[in-house]
XYZ file of C-alpha atoms in Angstrom:
655
model
C 25.604 -5.456 19.655
C 25.663 -7.831 16.679
C 22.150 -8.994 17.562
C 20.674 -5.484 17.340
C 17.710 -5.907 14.957
C 18.214 -2.447 13.446
C 21.683 -3.230 12.117
C 20.352 -5.275 9.175
C 17.208 -5.051 7.030
C 14.252 -6.978 8.410
C 13.821 -10.509 7.065
C 10.048 -10.378 7.596
C 7.617 -9.992 4.679
C 7.730 -6.482 3.212
C 10.562 -5.716 5.665
C 8.045 -5.226 8.460
C 10.067 -4.217 11.532
C 10.684 -7.254 13.803
C 8.794 -5.828 16.781
C 9.052 -9.117 18.693
C 12.841 -8.774 18.683
C 13.142 -5.038 19.383
C 13.947 -4.031 22.964
C 14.284 -0.578 24.471
C 18.028 -1.086 24.930
C 18.449 -1.463 21.146
C 17.485 2.115 20.285
C 20.414 4.198 21.545
C 23.155 1.976 20.037
C 21.228 1.913 16.758
C 20.833 5.701 16.724
C 24.531 6.172 17.474
C 25.705 3.752 14.792
C 23.081 4.979 12.340
C 24.147 8.624 12.636
C 27.834 7.744 12.444
C 27.410 5.612 9.334
C 25.146 8.168 7.694
C 27.676 10.976 8.228
C 30.452 8.783 6.837
C 28.366 8.050 3.736
C 27.576 11.735 3.246
C 31.218 12.738 3.708
C 32.193 10.218 1.038
C 29.627 11.720 -1.356
C 30.725 15.298 -0.635
C 34.430 14.448 -0.913
C 34.245 12.372 -4.082
C 36.771 13.170 -6.814
C 34.249 12.168 -9.479
C 32.334 14.926 -11.269
C 28.925 15.294 -9.612
C 26.098 13.427 -11.319
C 22.562 12.682 -10.275
C 23.471 9.066 -9.480
C 26.662 9.676 -7.491
C 25.184 12.610 -5.554
C 21.380 12.769 -5.295
C 20.654 9.050 -5.701
C 23.616 8.315 -3.412
C 22.059 10.558 -0.743
C 18.777 8.697 -1.201
C 20.617 5.412 -0.571
C 22.400 6.678 2.543
C 21.387 6.446 6.189
C 19.516 3.143 6.106
C 20.225 2.095 9.699
C 19.259 5.530 10.964
C 16.082 5.519 8.891
C 14.995 2.104 10.195
C 15.731 3.087 13.789
C 14.067 6.499 13.736
C 10.979 5.204 11.922
C 10.307 2.502 14.500
C 11.339 4.557 17.526
C 9.117 7.561 16.838
C 6.201 5.315 15.825
C 6.375 3.422 19.119
C 7.099 6.577 21.154
C 3.851 8.067 19.815
C 1.727 4.956 20.279
C 3.084 2.993 23.236
C 5.677 5.048 25.078
C 7.313 4.426 28.450
C 9.489 6.377 30.864
C 12.560 4.871 29.201
C 11.441 5.820 25.695
C 10.650 9.355 26.858
C 14.166 9.708 28.241
C 15.631 8.379 24.988
C 13.498 10.850 23.031
C 14.772 13.757 25.135
C 18.324 12.664 24.409
C 18.142 11.806 20.707
C 15.865 14.601 19.440
C 18.521 17.354 19.710
C 21.171 14.897 18.489
C 19.102 14.209 15.372
C 18.696 17.944 14.833
C 22.474 18.405 15.020
C 22.872 15.476 12.658
C 20.489 16.984 10.093
C 22.236 20.360 10.316
C 25.631 18.702 9.843
C 24.421 17.385 6.484
C 22.426 20.323 5.175
C 24.986 22.897 6.241
C 27.875 20.948 4.678
C 29.357 23.448 2.205
C 31.174 20.846 0.125
C 28.034 18.766 -0.282
C 25.963 21.848 -1.152
C 28.505 22.921 -3.759
C 28.299 19.465 -5.301
C 24.489 19.430 -5.373
C 24.430 22.806 -7.119
C 26.536 21.362 -9.970
C 24.243 18.378 -10.672
C 22.178 18.435 -13.873
C 19.677 15.978 -15.355
C 17.190 15.777 -18.231
C 15.007 13.127 -16.588
C 11.761 14.796 -15.349
C 11.435 12.736 -12.143
C 15.119 13.236 -11.358
C 14.848 16.960 -12.118
C 11.913 17.313 -9.720
C 13.801 15.492 -6.953
C 16.934 17.557 -7.612
C 14.898 20.745 -7.210
C 13.452 19.389 -3.945
C 16.970 18.798 -2.626
C 18.064 22.298 -3.596
C 15.023 23.816 -1.892
C 15.634 21.692 1.212
C 19.231 22.872 1.526
C 18.429 26.541 0.899
C 15.584 26.469 3.430
C 17.917 24.738 5.891
C 20.425 27.624 5.641
C 23.043 26.252 3.263
C 23.743 29.735 1.840
C 24.167 31.490 5.214
C 27.483 32.752 6.527
C 29.383 30.753 9.152
C 28.211 32.935 12.086
C 24.635 32.774 10.813
C 24.809 29.011 10.469
C 26.176 28.694 13.978
C 23.231 30.661 15.350
C 20.860 28.588 13.217
C 22.234 25.358 14.689
C 21.567 26.683 18.174
C 18.012 27.700 17.285
C 17.242 24.324 15.716
C 18.620 22.402 18.660
C 16.692 24.418 21.227
C 13.474 24.144 19.196
C 13.909 20.377 19.000
C 14.351 20.124 22.763
C 11.362 22.377 23.462
C 9.159 20.439 21.044
C 9.891 17.169 22.842
C 9.285 18.827 26.216
C 5.950 20.255 25.018
C 4.798 16.845 23.779
C 5.807 14.992 26.927
C 4.208 17.613 29.190
C 0.981 17.198 27.256
C 1.029 13.408 27.439
C 1.380 13.597 31.232
C -1.302 16.293 31.520
C -3.868 14.255 29.606
C -3.704 11.695 32.403
C -3.096 14.040 35.340
C -5.962 16.332 34.284
C -8.465 13.495 33.857
C -11.918 13.946 35.377
C -12.174 11.769 38.508
C -15.499 11.093 40.224
C -16.400 8.831 43.129
C -20.003 8.173 42.239
C -21.038 6.634 38.913
C -24.254 8.676 39.129
C -22.219 11.767 38.244
C -21.568 10.163 34.863
C -25.260 9.863 34.066
C -25.751 10.061 30.312
C -22.835 7.780 29.417
C -23.829 4.207 28.601
C -23.225 1.490 31.175
C -20.413 -0.181 29.224
C -18.554 3.143 28.929
C -18.918 3.798 32.662
C -17.614 0.307 33.520
C -14.562 0.864 31.298
C -13.712 4.016 33.307
C -13.668 2.343 36.738
C -10.240 2.348 38.411
C -9.864 1.182 42.015
C -13.394 2.125 43.001
C -13.337 5.533 41.324
C -14.181 6.600 37.773
C -11.481 8.216 35.639
C -12.318 9.948 32.349
C -9.032 10.835 30.592
C -8.839 13.826 28.277
C -8.640 13.559 24.523
C -6.419 16.128 22.873
C -9.196 18.513 21.835
C -11.063 21.232 23.710
C -14.557 19.848 23.243
C -14.488 16.444 24.983
C -16.958 13.918 23.442
C -18.544 13.181 26.838
C -19.826 16.786 26.993
C -22.563 15.756 24.560
C -23.838 13.061 26.923
C -23.252 14.046 30.567
C -26.532 15.248 32.091
C -25.007 16.892 35.194
C -24.179 20.471 34.197
C -21.608 20.924 36.959
C -19.780 17.742 35.879
C -19.732 19.077 32.325
C -18.278 22.353 33.576
C -15.559 20.541 35.541
C -14.653 18.407 32.515
C -14.493 21.446 30.242
C -12.335 23.429 32.673
C -9.939 20.488 33.055
C -9.734 20.310 29.267
C -8.941 23.988 28.619
C -6.728 24.304 31.701
C -4.382 21.396 31.060
C -0.587 21.694 30.738
C -0.252 25.392 31.745
C 3.527 24.962 31.772
C 3.328 24.699 27.983
C 2.297 28.352 27.590
C 5.838 29.446 28.371
C 7.289 26.852 26.004
C 4.954 28.024 23.238
C 6.071 31.636 23.621
C 9.697 30.610 23.500
C 9.190 28.403 20.442
C 7.241 31.047 18.528
C 9.945 33.613 19.334
C 12.741 31.308 18.185
C 10.897 30.424 15.001
C 10.501 34.120 14.201
C 14.223 34.662 14.706
C 15.054 31.676 12.502
C 12.750 32.928 9.751
C 14.561 36.281 9.770
C 17.935 34.524 9.483
C 16.622 32.716 6.420
C 15.312 35.907 4.814
C 11.614 35.811 5.710
C 9.571 38.400 7.640
C 8.026 35.739 9.918
C 7.704 31.996 10.394
C 4.382 31.762 8.522
C 5.973 33.305 5.432
C 8.823 30.796 5.678
C 6.432 27.847 5.963
C 3.945 28.682 3.198
C 6.678 29.447 0.654
C 7.195 25.667 0.481
C 3.482 24.823 0.327
C 0.899 24.957 -2.441
C -0.430 28.212 -0.918
C 2.954 29.925 -1.572
C 2.089 33.214 0.187
C 0.556 34.365 3.475
C -1.731 36.635 1.450
C -3.295 33.609 -0.268
C -3.955 31.890 3.065
C -5.367 35.044 4.663
C -7.608 35.722 1.672
C -9.187 32.267 1.951
C -9.591 32.416 5.736
C -11.072 35.892 5.442
C -13.871 34.548 3.238
C -14.857 32.042 5.911
C -14.733 33.878 9.246
C -17.746 36.192 8.906
C -20.258 33.629 7.614
C -19.028 30.997 10.093
C -19.423 33.286 13.119
C -22.899 34.370 11.942
C -23.925 30.716 11.658
C -22.501 29.903 15.100
C -24.361 32.806 16.722
C -27.621 31.661 15.137
C -26.967 28.146 16.428
C -26.247 29.518 19.921
C -29.644 31.250 19.954
C -31.362 27.977 19.062
C -29.477 26.136 21.804
C -30.298 28.810 24.381
C -33.948 28.471 23.450
C -33.744 24.746 24.148
C -31.799 25.186 27.403
C -33.693 28.153 28.798
C -30.502 30.054 29.626
C -27.444 31.493 27.781
C -25.184 28.721 26.518
C -21.728 28.235 28.049
C -18.999 26.258 26.225
C -19.661 23.161 28.363
C -23.349 23.278 27.407
C -22.995 23.480 23.639
C -22.594 19.801 22.702
C -25.223 18.637 25.177
C -27.920 20.981 23.927
C -26.824 20.634 20.316
C -27.794 16.971 20.584
C -31.162 17.935 22.081
C -31.850 20.421 19.275
C -30.676 17.913 16.668
C -33.115 15.363 18.075
C -35.964 17.864 18.165
C -35.296 19.326 14.725
C -34.387 16.163 12.829
C -35.665 13.447 15.178
C -32.046 12.233 15.076
C -30.195 10.588 17.951
C -26.484 10.086 17.253
C -26.249 7.461 20.006
C -28.838 5.354 18.181
C -26.233 4.737 15.474
C -23.590 3.147 17.715
C -25.068 -0.386 17.703
C -24.649 -0.394 13.908
C -20.977 0.623 13.944
C -18.972 -2.342 15.270
C -15.235 -1.776 14.813
C -14.378 -5.000 12.968
C -17.297 -4.673 10.591
C -16.641 -0.983 9.962
C -13.199 -1.880 8.647
C -13.971 -5.184 6.938
C -17.250 -4.242 5.255
C -16.814 -0.474 5.146
C -13.302 0.927 4.949
C -11.846 -2.090 3.112
C -14.961 -2.706 1.025
C -14.944 0.843 -0.336
C -11.297 0.416 -1.356
C -12.079 -2.926 -3.014
C -14.975 -1.544 -5.039
C -13.164 1.638 -6.033
C -9.624 0.365 -6.605
C -9.901 -3.442 -6.808
C -7.601 -4.068 -3.830
C -8.263 -6.852 -1.285
C -7.164 -7.422 2.323
C -6.092 -10.588 4.155
C -5.333 -10.533 7.875
C -1.880 -11.861 8.813
C -2.071 -13.134 12.423
C 1.443 -14.541 11.961
C 2.786 -10.962 11.808
C 2.742 -8.681 14.833
C 3.077 -5.046 15.829
C 4.505 -3.372 18.936
C 1.331 -4.034 20.991
C -1.158 -6.878 21.185
C -3.944 -4.595 19.909
C -2.174 -4.004 16.573
C -3.604 -5.989 13.650
C -1.695 -6.638 10.412
C -3.304 -6.993 6.966
C -1.694 -7.913 3.657
C -2.979 -5.864 0.732
C -3.262 -7.264 -2.812
C -3.933 -5.568 -6.123
C -6.782 -6.708 -8.347
C -4.495 -9.035 -10.329
C -3.435 -10.788 -7.117
C -0.019 -9.152 -6.929
C 1.234 -8.074 -3.513
C 0.847 -4.358 -2.814
C 1.989 -3.919 0.817
C 0.975 -4.199 4.467
C -1.561 -2.212 6.482
C -1.346 -2.093 10.296
C -4.226 -0.919 12.482
C -3.812 0.229 16.100
C -7.359 1.271 17.046
C -7.397 1.717 20.817
C -6.472 4.485 23.242
C -4.070 3.552 26.051
C -1.811 5.211 28.595
C 1.360 6.149 26.753
C -0.386 6.861 23.452
C -0.679 10.429 22.270
C -4.098 11.816 21.443
C -5.729 12.078 18.051
C -5.523 9.862 14.988
C -2.753 9.586 12.419
C -1.109 7.574 9.671
C 2.584 6.843 9.354
C 4.847 4.767 7.138
C 6.942 1.959 8.589
C 8.473 1.228 5.167
C 8.405 3.754 2.309
C 7.613 2.489 -1.166
C 10.435 3.072 -3.657
C 11.643 1.408 -6.825
C 15.184 2.461 -5.883
C 15.224 -0.104 -3.053
C 12.577 -2.390 -4.506
C 10.504 -1.880 -1.365
C 6.737 -2.063 -1.070
C 4.895 0.125 1.446
C 4.097 -0.777 5.043
C 1.652 1.794 6.418
C -0.137 2.204 9.720
C -3.255 3.887 11.102
C -3.529 4.919 14.751
C -6.920 5.727 16.286
C -7.889 6.512 19.885
C -11.077 4.531 20.460
C -11.929 3.618 24.041
C -11.524 -0.133 24.463
C -14.573 -1.621 26.210
C -14.086 -3.680 29.344
C -16.079 -6.408 27.634
C -18.169 -6.966 24.525
C -17.930 -5.414 21.062
C -16.302 -2.085 20.257
C -19.075 0.228 19.062
C -18.093 3.467 17.357
C -19.648 6.889 17.139
C -20.366 8.365 13.732
C -17.405 10.731 14.152
C -15.101 7.773 14.917
C -16.294 6.009 11.765
C -15.558 9.152 9.779
C -12.072 9.323 11.308
C -11.430 5.684 10.351
C -12.244 6.424 6.690
C -10.184 9.640 6.822
C -7.048 7.989 8.157
C -7.396 5.137 5.701
C -7.375 7.748 2.938
C -3.844 8.588 4.104
C -3.041 4.860 4.137
C -4.173 4.505 0.514
C -1.946 7.447 -0.445
C 0.982 5.488 1.000
C -0.074 2.071 -0.340
C -0.631 3.285 -3.911
C 2.677 5.135 -4.129
C 4.543 4.182 -7.302
C 7.691 6.333 -7.326
C 11.388 5.781 -7.775
C 12.808 7.657 -4.806
C 11.938 7.479 -1.078
C 12.202 11.273 -0.608
C 8.984 11.695 -2.624
C 7.180 8.497 -1.620
C 3.499 8.339 -0.673
C 2.429 11.163 1.611
C 5.682 13.136 1.141
C 3.740 16.100 -0.222
C 3.159 19.632 1.096
C 1.257 19.888 4.386
C -1.547 21.839 2.745
C -2.046 19.026 0.219
C -1.556 15.884 2.326
C -5.010 16.050 3.950
C -6.778 16.226 0.602
C -6.797 12.515 -0.399
C -7.792 11.483 3.120
C -10.693 13.952 3.123
C -11.924 12.584 -0.204
C -12.060 9.092 1.305
C -14.596 10.344 3.867
C -17.232 10.577 1.133
C -17.710 6.804 1.200
C -18.848 6.792 4.859
C -22.456 7.450 3.847
C -22.313 6.232 0.253
C -25.411 3.999 0.012
C -23.754 0.737 -1.107
C -20.961 1.070 1.449
C -23.180 2.141 4.343
C -25.526 -0.792 3.627
C -22.523 -3.117 3.717
C -21.071 -2.155 7.098
C -23.827 -0.402 9.105
C -25.486 -3.486 10.598
C -26.652 -4.122 14.136
C -23.919 -5.896 16.056
C -26.401 -8.349 17.629
C -29.041 -8.984 14.959
C -27.136 -8.217 11.753
C -30.051 -6.055 10.622
C -29.088 -3.108 8.401
C -29.379 0.395 9.780
C -32.983 1.524 9.256
C -33.433 3.656 6.149
C -35.120 6.387 8.158
C -32.075 6.682 10.465
C -29.839 7.063 7.405
C -32.097 9.791 6.002
C -32.129 11.593 9.341
C -28.324 11.430 9.437
C -28.045 13.018 6.007
C -30.586 15.701 6.885
C -28.713 16.509 10.092
C -25.205 16.567 8.564
C -25.151 20.346 8.083
C -26.428 20.943 11.585
C -23.864 22.537 13.925
C -21.598 23.496 11.006
C -21.230 26.985 12.470
C -19.748 25.517 15.643
C -17.471 23.122 13.763
C -16.189 25.780 11.396
C -15.644 28.390 14.117
C -13.775 26.032 16.492
C -11.519 24.998 13.589
C -10.953 28.538 12.291
C -10.229 29.792 15.816
C -7.450 27.207 16.171
C -6.170 28.006 12.675
C -6.033 31.747 13.318
C -4.405 31.169 16.704
C -1.678 29.159 14.977
C -1.378 31.939 12.412
C -1.055 34.654 15.074
C 1.746 32.836 16.876
C 3.659 32.414 13.639
C 3.138 35.889 12.247
C 5.165 37.273 15.168
C 7.907 39.578 13.974
C 11.498 38.833 15.044
C 12.075 40.333 18.484
C 8.384 40.839 19.209
C 7.744 40.072 22.874
C 4.777 38.204 24.323
C 4.656 38.868 28.083
C 1.400 36.955 28.641
C 0.567 33.967 26.433
C -3.078 33.715 27.473
C -3.659 37.428 26.885
C -1.980 37.087 23.478
C -4.277 34.176 22.670
C -7.433 36.154 23.466
C -6.228 39.251 21.623
C -5.380 37.172 18.547
C -8.882 35.679 18.399
C -10.492 39.097 18.819
C -8.291 40.673 16.147
C -9.235 37.910 13.703
C -12.946 38.416 14.384
C -13.323 34.801 15.516
C -13.624 35.321 19.299
C -16.988 33.862 20.328
C -16.885 32.640 23.956
C -19.395 29.763 23.608
C -17.157 28.257 20.872
C -13.515 28.155 22.007
C -10.720 27.056 19.655
C -10.455 23.347 18.934
C -7.024 23.600 20.575
C -5.714 26.188 22.991
C -2.023 27.063 22.920
C -0.997 24.811 25.816
C -2.265 21.644 24.109
C -1.915 22.609 20.446
C 0.199 19.561 19.657
C -0.088 19.999 15.885
C 1.808 23.288 15.836
C 4.221 22.972 18.742
C 5.209 19.334 18.398
C 3.543 17.880 15.322
C 5.046 19.580 12.267
C 2.029 21.797 11.518
C 3.396 25.160 12.704
C 1.769 27.861 10.545
C 0.138 24.909 8.797
C -3.120 24.186 10.570
C -4.848 26.078 7.766
C -3.969 23.025 5.656
C -7.151 21.172 6.575
C -9.494 23.805 5.158
C -7.126 24.531 2.251
C -7.155 20.815 1.369
C -10.920 20.737 1.795
C -11.242 23.087 -1.176
C -9.661 20.352 -3.318
C -11.669 17.677 -1.519
C -15.032 19.371 -2.144
C -14.141 19.779 -5.835
C -13.158 16.103 -6.056
C -16.312 14.846 -4.345
C -18.298 16.792 -6.940
C -16.265 15.099 -9.696
C -16.942 11.624 -8.311
C -20.671 12.344 -8.066
C -20.784 13.794 -11.588
C -19.056 10.684 -12.928
C -21.078 7.945 -11.284
C -19.508 7.721 -7.833
C -18.199 4.365 -6.665
C -16.938 3.049 -10.022
C -13.685 1.277 -10.768
C -12.943 3.633 -13.632
C -13.199 6.585 -11.250
C -10.942 4.928 -8.688
C -8.390 4.051 -11.332
C -8.357 7.663 -12.549
C -7.861 9.057 -9.016
C -5.167 6.476 -8.264
C -3.301 6.997 -11.538
C -3.322 10.779 -11.670
C -2.971 11.560 -7.973
C -2.544 8.827 -5.346
C 0.269 6.981 -7.135
C 2.348 10.104 -7.741
C 3.309 10.843 -4.135
C 5.497 13.930 -4.113
C 7.210 13.117 -7.433
C 5.346 15.851 -9.362
C 3.774 19.240 -8.662
C 0.763 18.330 -6.479
C -1.538 20.939 -8.011
C -0.622 19.606 -11.454
C -1.775 16.201 -10.195
C -5.044 17.757 -9.060
C -5.568 19.445 -12.423
C -4.831 16.175 -14.237
C -7.480 14.499 -12.114
C -10.145 17.246 -12.001
C -9.531 18.809 -15.385
C -9.551 22.383 -14.068
C -8.251 24.721 -11.380
C -9.854 24.398 -7.923
C -12.528 26.852 -6.788
C -13.884 27.605 -3.314
C -17.568 27.372 -4.282
C -18.145 23.672 -3.453
C -16.539 24.133 -0.014
C -18.748 27.122 0.838
C -21.812 25.150 -0.222
C -20.801 22.096 1.827
C -20.285 24.105 5.020
C -23.429 26.149 4.622
C -21.449 29.378 4.170
C -22.944 30.552 0.884
């Protein structure tokens, strides 16, 4: 297939993938050729007669596999955002093949022997060389042949199960949607939202991939809330069995690689380093968080006149918030129009802090008509990269919000970054797209990831942009959330979509006063999910789990986080992060990163906030470094000291 667009680099600006030319039938031939060529390149490196050097071994590996990289990057981006039955079948087929391909490289004894002989005095090269050595050791390069053969089998089965888990969940989010015949049952939702849910005379409310569905805060009919909640927590029951199998296989793999459990294997490669460090931090949070949540539950019960059930919490939390702070979250929506939030909020904050500017490129397209493309320029007018935004939910798009790279920045290839943000905002049937406060916060958060990718200034793709430990990657994105309510930025974007009037000052003050409200709930639902992840991945090799749901409940009780009115943010059967999203034994990363975030927000406030000098310092010392240096060294260079947990405890009301 000479016309296959993956066989040559894109000719579009910044090597943006030519989505207009890519067809579903291009993927399999491109994967097949890409893997074959990559293996041939690796075999040539491993079999070279030349003495091993950094350039002919490590840099050569960095240069290899270009067709495969282009194909996999586009395929998995589209499969997550706009999948189809055909793409799901391709994913089932290629995922285990890619796992076998990766094992063939990292378990290649000749290549490993060559890597071990490479030396270099260049600091950036030395860091990358150490990363490669760690990658190969953690992949099993030092195991015996029988051990490696078992490892290959484990990896392949885990890859297949991960894909199956993800696809089951995607189907369940639609199949488990709340369906009602009478719009009156949806009382509490605004008229535009109700119209957008109408399908063939009925009303269909699809599930988002979290336990606590946003509509629970608005629906006035208690029985409808109960039905929605039960659909949410009961979805994808088939995934319980897959989760048990995956956790068991991960425990066995960890033992093969010399670790007592999967969590120990994971954190050894993170900034946390040990399970003891993670458990010490989580242990400081559980007690105060549960106490706060119980106090909140009493206040909600007083408002409701009866004991609060999980499906009641959000609804009565809004009532208490209104009574206590005279604050109505829905009153903010008219001031948060999607286009303005990005143009005058997300982008404006980046312009003021870093000097970058954004120009929409309607001549460039994504994989769906909703995708918008922006060119990003540095303050001196030089081209920095491309930013793509896919804001809307749709059938075939997985839940949540995320950032991914379509092109990694690297000086090795002379490539500038092309980064993308995916959100899951409900697209209105007509009229403007008005966001909730939480959706605005998510937009700033994900753009923090985008900035981490856009500002990357490294030599090698392996350490580009967000290629940092899981328990560090959320930190820059969390810092970017601070600009949501920063006065100059809020005044810029929070304007009524019809009149252009700024958000009333009293509404802003009420928002700030109410920000700590419900922190017990938020912290407990997060910690419950974190400790559930931890329990699954602290399983010892050979430990049996006869009943996944019983294990789940026992794990929450053992951790002291079981509080029925506040269930985990994710239950096992729809915990995409840990069973199909790369966060196994890593969901703690959000709160771990928030320690660094809270410290950094303090630094910005101490140093004048939204100032170019501050942005330049953060960009230079941290955002531009990607994974090319020790991430905690980057933090220390920025903050000037080691991180402490005090600012986080203060922020979450846990002091």
